[in-house]
Structure formats: C-alpha cells, structure tokens
PDB file of C-alpha atoms in Angstrom:
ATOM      1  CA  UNK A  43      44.429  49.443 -94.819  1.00  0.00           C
ATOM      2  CA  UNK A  44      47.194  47.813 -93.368  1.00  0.00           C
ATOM      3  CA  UNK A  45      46.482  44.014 -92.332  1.00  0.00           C
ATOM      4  CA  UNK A  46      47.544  41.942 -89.059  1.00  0.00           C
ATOM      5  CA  UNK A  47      46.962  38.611 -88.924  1.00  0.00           C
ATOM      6  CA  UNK A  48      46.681  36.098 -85.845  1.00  0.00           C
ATOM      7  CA  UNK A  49      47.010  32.579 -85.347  1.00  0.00           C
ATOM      8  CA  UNK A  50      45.318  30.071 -84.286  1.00  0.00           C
ATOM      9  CA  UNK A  51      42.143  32.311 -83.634  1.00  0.00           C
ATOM     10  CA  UNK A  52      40.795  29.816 -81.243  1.00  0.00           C
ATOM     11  CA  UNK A  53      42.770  26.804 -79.738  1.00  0.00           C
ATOM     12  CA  UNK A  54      41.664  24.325 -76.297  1.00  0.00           C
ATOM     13  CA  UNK A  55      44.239  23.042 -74.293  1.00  0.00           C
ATOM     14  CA  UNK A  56      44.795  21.151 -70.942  1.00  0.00           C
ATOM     15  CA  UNK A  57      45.747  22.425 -67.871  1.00  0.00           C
ATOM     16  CA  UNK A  58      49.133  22.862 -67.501  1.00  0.00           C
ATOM     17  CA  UNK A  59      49.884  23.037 -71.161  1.00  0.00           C
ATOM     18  CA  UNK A  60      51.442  25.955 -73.086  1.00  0.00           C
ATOM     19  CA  UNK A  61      50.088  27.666 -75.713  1.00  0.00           C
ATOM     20  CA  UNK A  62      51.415  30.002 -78.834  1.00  0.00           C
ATOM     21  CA  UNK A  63      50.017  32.955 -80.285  1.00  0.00           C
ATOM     22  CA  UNK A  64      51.477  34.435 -83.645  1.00  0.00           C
ATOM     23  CA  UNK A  65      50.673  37.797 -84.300  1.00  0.00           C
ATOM     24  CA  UNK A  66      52.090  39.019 -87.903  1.00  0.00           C
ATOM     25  CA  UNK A  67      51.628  42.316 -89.417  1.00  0.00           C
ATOM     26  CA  UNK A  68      51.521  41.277 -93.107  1.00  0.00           C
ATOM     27  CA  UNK A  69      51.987  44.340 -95.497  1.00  0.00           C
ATOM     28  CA  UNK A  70      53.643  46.859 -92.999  1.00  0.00           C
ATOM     29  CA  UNK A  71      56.414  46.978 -90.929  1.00  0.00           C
ATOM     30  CA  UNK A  72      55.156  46.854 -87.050  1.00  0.00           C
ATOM     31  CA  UNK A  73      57.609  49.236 -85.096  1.00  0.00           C
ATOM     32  CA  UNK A  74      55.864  48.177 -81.842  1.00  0.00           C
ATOM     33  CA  UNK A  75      53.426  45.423 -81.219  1.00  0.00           C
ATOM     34  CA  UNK A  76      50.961  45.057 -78.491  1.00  0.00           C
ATOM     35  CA  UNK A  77      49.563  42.119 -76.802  1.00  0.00           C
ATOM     36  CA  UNK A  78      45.808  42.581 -74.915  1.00  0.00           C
ATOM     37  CA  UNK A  79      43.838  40.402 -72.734  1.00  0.00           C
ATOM     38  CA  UNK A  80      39.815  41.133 -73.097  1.00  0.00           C
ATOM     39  CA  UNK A  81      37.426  39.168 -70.395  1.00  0.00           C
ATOM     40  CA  UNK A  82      33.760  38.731 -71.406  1.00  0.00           C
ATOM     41  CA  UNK A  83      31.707  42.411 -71.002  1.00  0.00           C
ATOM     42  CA  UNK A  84      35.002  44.450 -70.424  1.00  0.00           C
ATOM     43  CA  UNK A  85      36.972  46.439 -72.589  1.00  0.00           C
ATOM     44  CA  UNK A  86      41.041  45.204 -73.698  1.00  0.00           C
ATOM     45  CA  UNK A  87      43.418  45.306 -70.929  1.00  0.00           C
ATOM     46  CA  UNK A  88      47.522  46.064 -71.988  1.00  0.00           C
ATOM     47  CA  UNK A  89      49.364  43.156 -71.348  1.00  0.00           C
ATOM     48  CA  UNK A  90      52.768  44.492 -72.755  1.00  0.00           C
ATOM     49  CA  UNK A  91      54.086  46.368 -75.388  1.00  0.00           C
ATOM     50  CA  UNK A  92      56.724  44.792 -77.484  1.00  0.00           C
ATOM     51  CA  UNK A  93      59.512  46.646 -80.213  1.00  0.00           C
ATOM     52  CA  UNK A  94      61.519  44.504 -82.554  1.00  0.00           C
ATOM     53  CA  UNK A  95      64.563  43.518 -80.923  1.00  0.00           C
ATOM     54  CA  UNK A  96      64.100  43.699 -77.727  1.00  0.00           C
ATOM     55  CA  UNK A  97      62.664  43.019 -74.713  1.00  0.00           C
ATOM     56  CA  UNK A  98      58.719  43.374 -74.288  1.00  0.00           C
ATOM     57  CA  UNK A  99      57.674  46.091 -71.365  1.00  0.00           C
ATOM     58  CA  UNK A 100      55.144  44.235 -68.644  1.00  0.00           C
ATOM     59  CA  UNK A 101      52.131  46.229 -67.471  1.00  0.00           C
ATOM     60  CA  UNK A 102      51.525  46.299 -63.548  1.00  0.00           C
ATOM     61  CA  UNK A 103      50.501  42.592 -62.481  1.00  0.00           C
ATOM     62  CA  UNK A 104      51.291  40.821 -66.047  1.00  0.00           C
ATOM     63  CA  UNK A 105      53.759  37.711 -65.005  1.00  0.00           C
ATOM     64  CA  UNK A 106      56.639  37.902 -67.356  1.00  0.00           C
ATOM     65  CA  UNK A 107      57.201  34.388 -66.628  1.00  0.00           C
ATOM     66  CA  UNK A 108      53.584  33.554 -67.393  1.00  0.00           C
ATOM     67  CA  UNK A 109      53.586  35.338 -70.619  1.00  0.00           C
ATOM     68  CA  UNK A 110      56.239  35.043 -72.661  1.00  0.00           C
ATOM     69  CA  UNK A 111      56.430  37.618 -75.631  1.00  0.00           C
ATOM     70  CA  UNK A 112      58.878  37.203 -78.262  1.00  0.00           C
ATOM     71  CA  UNK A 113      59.565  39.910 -81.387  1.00  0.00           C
ATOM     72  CA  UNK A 114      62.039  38.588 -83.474  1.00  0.00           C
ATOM     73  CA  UNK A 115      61.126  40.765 -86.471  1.00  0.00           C
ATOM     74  CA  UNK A 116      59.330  43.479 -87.704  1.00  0.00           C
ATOM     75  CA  UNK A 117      56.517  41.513 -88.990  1.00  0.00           C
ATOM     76  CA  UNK A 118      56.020  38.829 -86.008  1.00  0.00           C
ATOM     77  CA  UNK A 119      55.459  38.598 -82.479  1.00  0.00           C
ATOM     78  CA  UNK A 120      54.474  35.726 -80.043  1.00  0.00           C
ATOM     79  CA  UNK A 121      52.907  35.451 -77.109  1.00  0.00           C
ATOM     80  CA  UNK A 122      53.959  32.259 -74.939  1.00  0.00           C
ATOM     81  CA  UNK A 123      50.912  31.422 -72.321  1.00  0.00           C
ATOM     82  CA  UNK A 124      53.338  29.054 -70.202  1.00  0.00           C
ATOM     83  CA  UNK A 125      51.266  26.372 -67.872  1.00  0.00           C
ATOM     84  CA  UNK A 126      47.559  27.575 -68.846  1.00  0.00           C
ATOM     85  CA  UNK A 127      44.782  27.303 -66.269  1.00  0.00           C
ATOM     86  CA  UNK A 128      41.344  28.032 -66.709  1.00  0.00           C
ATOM     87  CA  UNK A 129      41.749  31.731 -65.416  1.00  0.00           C
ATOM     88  CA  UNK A 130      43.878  32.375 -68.293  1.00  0.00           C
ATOM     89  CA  UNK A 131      40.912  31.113 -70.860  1.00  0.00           C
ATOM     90  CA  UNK A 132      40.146  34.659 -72.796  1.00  0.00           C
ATOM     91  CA  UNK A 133      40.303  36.626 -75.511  1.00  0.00           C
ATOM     92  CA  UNK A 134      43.944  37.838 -77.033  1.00  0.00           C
ATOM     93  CA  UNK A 135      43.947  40.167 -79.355  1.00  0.00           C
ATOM     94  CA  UNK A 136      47.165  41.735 -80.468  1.00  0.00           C
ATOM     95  CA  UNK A 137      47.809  45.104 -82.968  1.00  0.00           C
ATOM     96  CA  UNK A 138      50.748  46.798 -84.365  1.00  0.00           C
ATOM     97  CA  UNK A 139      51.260  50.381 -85.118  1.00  0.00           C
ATOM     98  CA  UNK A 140      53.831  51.689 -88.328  1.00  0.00           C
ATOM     99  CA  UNK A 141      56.056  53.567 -89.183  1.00  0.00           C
ATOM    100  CA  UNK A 142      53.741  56.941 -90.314  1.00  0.00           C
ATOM    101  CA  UNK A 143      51.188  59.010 -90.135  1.00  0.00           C
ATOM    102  CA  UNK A 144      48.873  58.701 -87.432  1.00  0.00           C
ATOM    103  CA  UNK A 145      49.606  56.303 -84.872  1.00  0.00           C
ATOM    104  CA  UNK A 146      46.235  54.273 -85.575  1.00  0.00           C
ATOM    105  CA  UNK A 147      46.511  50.480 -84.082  1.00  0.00           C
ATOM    106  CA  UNK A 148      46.113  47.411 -86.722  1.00  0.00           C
ATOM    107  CA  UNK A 149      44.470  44.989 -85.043  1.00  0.00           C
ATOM    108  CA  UNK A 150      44.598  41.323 -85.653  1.00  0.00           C
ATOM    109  CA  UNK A 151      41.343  39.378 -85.476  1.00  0.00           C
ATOM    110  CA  UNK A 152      42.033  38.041 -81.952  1.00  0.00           C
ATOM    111  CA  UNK A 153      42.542  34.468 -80.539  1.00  0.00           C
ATOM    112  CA  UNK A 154      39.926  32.962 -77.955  1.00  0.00           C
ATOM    113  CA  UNK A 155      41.660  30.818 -75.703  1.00  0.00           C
ATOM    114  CA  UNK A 156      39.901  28.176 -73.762  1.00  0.00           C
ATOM    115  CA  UNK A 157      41.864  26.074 -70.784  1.00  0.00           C
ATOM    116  CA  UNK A 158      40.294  23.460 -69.341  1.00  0.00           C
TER     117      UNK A 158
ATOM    118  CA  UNK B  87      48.165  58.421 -64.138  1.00  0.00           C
ATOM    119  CA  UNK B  88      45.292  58.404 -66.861  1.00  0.00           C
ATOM    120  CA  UNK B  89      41.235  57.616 -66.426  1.00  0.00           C
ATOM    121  CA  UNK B  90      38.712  57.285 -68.834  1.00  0.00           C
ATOM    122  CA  UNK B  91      35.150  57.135 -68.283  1.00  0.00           C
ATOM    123  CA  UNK B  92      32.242  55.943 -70.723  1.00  0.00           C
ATOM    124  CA  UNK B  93      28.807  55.081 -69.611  1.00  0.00           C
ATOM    125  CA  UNK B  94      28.544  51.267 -69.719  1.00  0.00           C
ATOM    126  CA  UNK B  95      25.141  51.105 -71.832  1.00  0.00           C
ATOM    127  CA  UNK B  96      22.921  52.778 -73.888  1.00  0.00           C
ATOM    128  CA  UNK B  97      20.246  51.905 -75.925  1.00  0.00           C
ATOM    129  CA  UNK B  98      18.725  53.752 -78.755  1.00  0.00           C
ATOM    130  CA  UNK B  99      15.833  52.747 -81.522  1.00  0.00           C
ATOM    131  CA  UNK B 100      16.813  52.495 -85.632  1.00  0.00           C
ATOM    132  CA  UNK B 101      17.012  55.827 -87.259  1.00  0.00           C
ATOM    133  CA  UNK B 102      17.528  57.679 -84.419  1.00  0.00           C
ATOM    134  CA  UNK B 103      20.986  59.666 -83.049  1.00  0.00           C
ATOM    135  CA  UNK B 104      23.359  58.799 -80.219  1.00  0.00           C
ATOM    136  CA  UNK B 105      25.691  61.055 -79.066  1.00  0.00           C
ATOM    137  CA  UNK B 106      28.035  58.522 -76.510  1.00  0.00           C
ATOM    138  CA  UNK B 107      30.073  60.517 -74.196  1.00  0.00           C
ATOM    139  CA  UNK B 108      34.076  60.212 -72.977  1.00  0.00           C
ATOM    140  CA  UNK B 109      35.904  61.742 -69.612  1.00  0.00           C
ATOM    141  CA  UNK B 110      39.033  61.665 -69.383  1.00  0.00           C
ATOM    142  CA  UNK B 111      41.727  63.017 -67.056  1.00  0.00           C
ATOM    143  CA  UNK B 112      45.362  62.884 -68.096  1.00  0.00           C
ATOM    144  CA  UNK B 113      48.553  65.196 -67.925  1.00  0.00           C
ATOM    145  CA  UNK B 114      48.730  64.848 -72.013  1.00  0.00           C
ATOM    146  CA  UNK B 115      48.233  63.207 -75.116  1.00  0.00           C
ATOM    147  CA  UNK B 116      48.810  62.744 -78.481  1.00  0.00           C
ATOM    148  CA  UNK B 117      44.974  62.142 -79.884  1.00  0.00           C
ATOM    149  CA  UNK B 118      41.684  60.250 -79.250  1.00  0.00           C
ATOM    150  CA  UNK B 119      40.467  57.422 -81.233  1.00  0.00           C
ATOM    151  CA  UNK B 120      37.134  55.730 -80.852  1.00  0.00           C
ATOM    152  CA  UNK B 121      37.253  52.375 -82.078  1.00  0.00           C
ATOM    153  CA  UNK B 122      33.547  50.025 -82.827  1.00  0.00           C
ATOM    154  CA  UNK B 123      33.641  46.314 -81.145  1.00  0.00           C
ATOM    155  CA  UNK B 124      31.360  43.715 -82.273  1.00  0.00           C
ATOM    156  CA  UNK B 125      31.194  40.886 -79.590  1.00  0.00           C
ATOM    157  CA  UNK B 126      34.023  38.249 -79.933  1.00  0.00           C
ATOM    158  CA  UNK B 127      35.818  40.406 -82.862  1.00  0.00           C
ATOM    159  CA  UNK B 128      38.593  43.041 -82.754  1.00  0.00           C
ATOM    160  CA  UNK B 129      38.117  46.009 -82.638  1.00  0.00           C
ATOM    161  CA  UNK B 130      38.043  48.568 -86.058  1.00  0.00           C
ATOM    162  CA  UNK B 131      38.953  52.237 -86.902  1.00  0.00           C
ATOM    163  CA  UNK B 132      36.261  54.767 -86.218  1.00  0.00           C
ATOM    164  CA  UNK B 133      37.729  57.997 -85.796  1.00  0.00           C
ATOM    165  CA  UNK B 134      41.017  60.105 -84.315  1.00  0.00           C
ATOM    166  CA  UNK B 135      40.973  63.248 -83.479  1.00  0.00           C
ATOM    167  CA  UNK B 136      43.920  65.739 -82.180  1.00  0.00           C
ATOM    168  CA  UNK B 137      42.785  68.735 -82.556  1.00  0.00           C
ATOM    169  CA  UNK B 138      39.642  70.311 -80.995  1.00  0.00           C
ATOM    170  CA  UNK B 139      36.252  70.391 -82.897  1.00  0.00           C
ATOM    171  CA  UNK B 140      34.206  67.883 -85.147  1.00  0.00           C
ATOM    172  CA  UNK B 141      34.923  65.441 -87.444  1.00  0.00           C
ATOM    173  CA  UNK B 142      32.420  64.508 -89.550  1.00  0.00           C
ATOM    174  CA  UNK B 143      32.847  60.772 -91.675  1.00  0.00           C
ATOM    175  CA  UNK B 144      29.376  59.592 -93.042  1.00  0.00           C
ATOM    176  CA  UNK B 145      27.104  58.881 -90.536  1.00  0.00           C
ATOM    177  CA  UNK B 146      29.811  58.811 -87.592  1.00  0.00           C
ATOM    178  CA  UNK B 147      30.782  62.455 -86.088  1.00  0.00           C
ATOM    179  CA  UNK B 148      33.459  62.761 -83.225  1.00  0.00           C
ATOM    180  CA  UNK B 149      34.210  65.781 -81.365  1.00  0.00           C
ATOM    181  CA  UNK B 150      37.172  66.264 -78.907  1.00  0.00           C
ATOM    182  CA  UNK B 151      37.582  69.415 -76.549  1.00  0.00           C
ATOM    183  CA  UNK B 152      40.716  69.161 -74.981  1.00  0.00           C
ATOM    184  CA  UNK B 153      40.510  71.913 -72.040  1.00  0.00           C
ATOM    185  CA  UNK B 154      37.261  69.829 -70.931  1.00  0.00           C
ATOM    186  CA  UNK B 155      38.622  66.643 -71.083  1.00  0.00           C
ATOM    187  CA  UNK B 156      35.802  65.153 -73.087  1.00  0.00           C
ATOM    188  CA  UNK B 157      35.097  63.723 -76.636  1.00  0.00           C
ATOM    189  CA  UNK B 158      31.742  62.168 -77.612  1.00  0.00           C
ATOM    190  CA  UNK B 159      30.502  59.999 -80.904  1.00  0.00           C
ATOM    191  CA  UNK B 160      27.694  60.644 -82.722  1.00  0.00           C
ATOM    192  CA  UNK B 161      26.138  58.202 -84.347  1.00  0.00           C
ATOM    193  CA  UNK B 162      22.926  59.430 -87.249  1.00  0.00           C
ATOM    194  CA  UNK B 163      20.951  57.285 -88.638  1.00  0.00           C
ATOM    195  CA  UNK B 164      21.567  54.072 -86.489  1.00  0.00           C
ATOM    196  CA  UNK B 165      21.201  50.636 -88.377  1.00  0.00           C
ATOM    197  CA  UNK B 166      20.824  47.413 -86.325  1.00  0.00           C
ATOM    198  CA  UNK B 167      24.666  46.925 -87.226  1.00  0.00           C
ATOM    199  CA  UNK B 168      25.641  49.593 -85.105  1.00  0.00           C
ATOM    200  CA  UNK B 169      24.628  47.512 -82.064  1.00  0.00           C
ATOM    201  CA  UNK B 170      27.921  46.944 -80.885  1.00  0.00           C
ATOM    202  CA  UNK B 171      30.371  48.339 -78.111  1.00  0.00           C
ATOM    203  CA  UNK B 172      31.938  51.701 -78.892  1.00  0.00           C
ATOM    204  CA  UNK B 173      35.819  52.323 -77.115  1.00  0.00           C
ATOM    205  CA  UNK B 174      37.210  55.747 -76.286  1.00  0.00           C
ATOM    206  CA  UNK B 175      40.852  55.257 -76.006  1.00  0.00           C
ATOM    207  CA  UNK B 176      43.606  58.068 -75.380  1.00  0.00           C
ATOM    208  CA  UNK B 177      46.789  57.763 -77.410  1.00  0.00           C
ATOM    209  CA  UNK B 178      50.132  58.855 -75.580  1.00  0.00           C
ATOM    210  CA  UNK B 179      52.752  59.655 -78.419  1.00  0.00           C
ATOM    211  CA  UNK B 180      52.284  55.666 -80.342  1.00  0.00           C
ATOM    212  CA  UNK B 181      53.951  54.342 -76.983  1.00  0.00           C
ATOM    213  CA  UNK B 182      50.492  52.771 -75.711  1.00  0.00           C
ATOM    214  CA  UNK B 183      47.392  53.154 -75.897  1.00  0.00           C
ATOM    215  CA  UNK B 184      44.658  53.479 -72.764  1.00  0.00           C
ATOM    216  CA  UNK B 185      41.072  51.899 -73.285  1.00  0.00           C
ATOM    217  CA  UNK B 186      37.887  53.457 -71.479  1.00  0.00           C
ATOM    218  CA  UNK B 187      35.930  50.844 -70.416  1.00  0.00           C
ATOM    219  CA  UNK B 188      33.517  50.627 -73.250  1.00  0.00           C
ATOM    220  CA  UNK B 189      29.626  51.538 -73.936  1.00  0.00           C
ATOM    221  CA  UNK B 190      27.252  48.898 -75.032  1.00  0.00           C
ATOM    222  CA  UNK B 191      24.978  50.074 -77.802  1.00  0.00           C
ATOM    223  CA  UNK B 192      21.822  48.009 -78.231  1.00  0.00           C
ATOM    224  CA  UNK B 193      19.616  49.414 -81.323  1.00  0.00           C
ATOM    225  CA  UNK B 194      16.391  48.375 -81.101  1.00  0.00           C
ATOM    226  CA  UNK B 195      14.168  48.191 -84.267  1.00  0.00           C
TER     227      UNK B 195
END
C-alpha cells in the first residue's frame, strides 16, 4: 500500500513559538493532501484540504493565519502552527489521496504536538 | 450539510460478534469507508463500500444501504486487538472526507 510519512511525530515547544509539520507521500503522487486536528476521545476534525500548487481551502473556524499550509509538490505538504499556545497542543495527522482507483486516504502516522 | 452518527461505546467479550452501527444524512456521496483507530495512532483501511450490500474481508464484514442512510461493521471473532475506535466516514467525490464521531470498542477477555 501506498506510504505517507510525517515528521517530527512528536515535538514540545514554547509558547509563542512556531512549529513545522512535513507530511510526504513517499511512493505515490498525492493529488490532494489533507491536514486534521484530533483532541483526546474525539474523532479527526478537517483542518484544510490542500492540491499541489495552490492555495489550501480553510474549513469553517480554521485561522489561515494560524495555520499555515504549504504544497509545493506532489509529494510534500507543510503545516505552519504560527505562535503555538497550549490550546493548539494535539494530535495532527495528515493523509493524501492518488491519482486512481478508489479514493482511499493514506494516512501518515500523525504528529503529537505539545505547547507549553 | 452532512451528519454522521455512531454510538460512542460499546463493549463486547473475546470471540464474540459486534455489529457497530452508522447514520448518516447527506444529499450524496461517492462511498463509505470505515477506518480502525488505535489510541495515539492513525487511522488504517478497513473497508469501502459504494454500492449497496455486504462486503465480506476475513473476519471484518461491512454493509451499506444507501436509501436508509446506514452502514454497520461487523466484527466475528473479536481478539483483544480489536479494542480500538472504529470511524464511519462518508466520502464526497475524493474532495474531502467527513468523520462520524467514532465508537470505542473495549473487548473484554
């Protein structure tokens, strides 16, 4: 099966800090990427959906600002969390869909973000 | 707009079957996947279905019925493994996908 990779899958940082996500599909070609937010006990929450080239599409009450998303290629995307606070301490997980077939989700392993 | 409802939590004993149900109202879609969660990991592949009626892989089984808006996933012979939460989520054409809230599966021994 096709393989999407994440990194780092768990960082710390400071208040106020920024942090980077990578998400990389690594033996497919991601048409669209997506970026989720999952809080403790609750299912994934759409963030924004990204395609290669161009600009990512916000869900309702996701700060663009906040949350930078980058997809520069067909294989990578970024996710930006610009001055972290503690609210924003979760669990990212990104996938990426192909080209074919079915339109199953690849997802990456996740990245548990901590701010303190 | 789209809703999906799951119950929250179930529990069921090793060797038994769960059947864990999904409503959902929506104007259309393109299939239904259930995906397994194991706390603090993404999620994996269970099962998609778009058309209605069962289908059977191993020990997993999921069923859609489009003019009732419902799917379940039946799991046979449950190992302790299978504790783990179970996602219904509604796929609209590969432009994003909508997650049910989730059901908790604790299998007791």
């Amino acid at each position: 099966g096709a393989v999407v990779s994440q990194h780092p899958s768990w960082v710390i940082c400071k208040s106020g800090t920024s942090v980077k996500i990578e998400c990389r599909s690594l033996d497919f070609q991601a048409t669209t990427m997506f970026w989720y937010r999952q809080f403790p006990k609750q299912s994934l929450m759409l963030m924004a959906t990204s395609n290669e080239g161009s600009k990512a599409t916000y869900e309702q009450g996701v700060e663009k600002d906040k949350f930078l998303i980058n997809h520069a290629s067909l294989t990578l995307s970024t996710l930006t969390v610009t001055s972290a606070h503690p609210e924003d301490s979760s669990f990212y997980i990104c996938s990426a869909t192909g080209t074919g077939g079915v339109n199953e989700q690849f997802f990456g392993p996740g990245t548990r973000l901590t701010v303190l | 707009g789209q809703n999906i409802d799951q119950p929250t939590e179930m529990t069921a004993t090793e060797g038994a079957i769960v059947q864990i149900n999904c409503t959902y109202q929506t104007s259309g879609f393109n299939g239904l996947f259930w995906y397994q969660q194991h706390a603090g990991e993404a999620p994996t592949f269970l099962s998609y279905n778009v058309l209605d009626g069962l289908e059977e892989k191993g020990r997993f089984s999921s069923f859609l019925s489009r003019s009732k808006g419902y799917s379940y996933l039946l799991l046979k012979e449950l190992q302790m493994k299978d504790s783990a939460s179970y996602l219904c989520v509604l796929d609209n054409y590969g432009q994003n996908f909508v997650f049910g809230p989730g059901t908790r599966l604790s299998v007791l021994p």
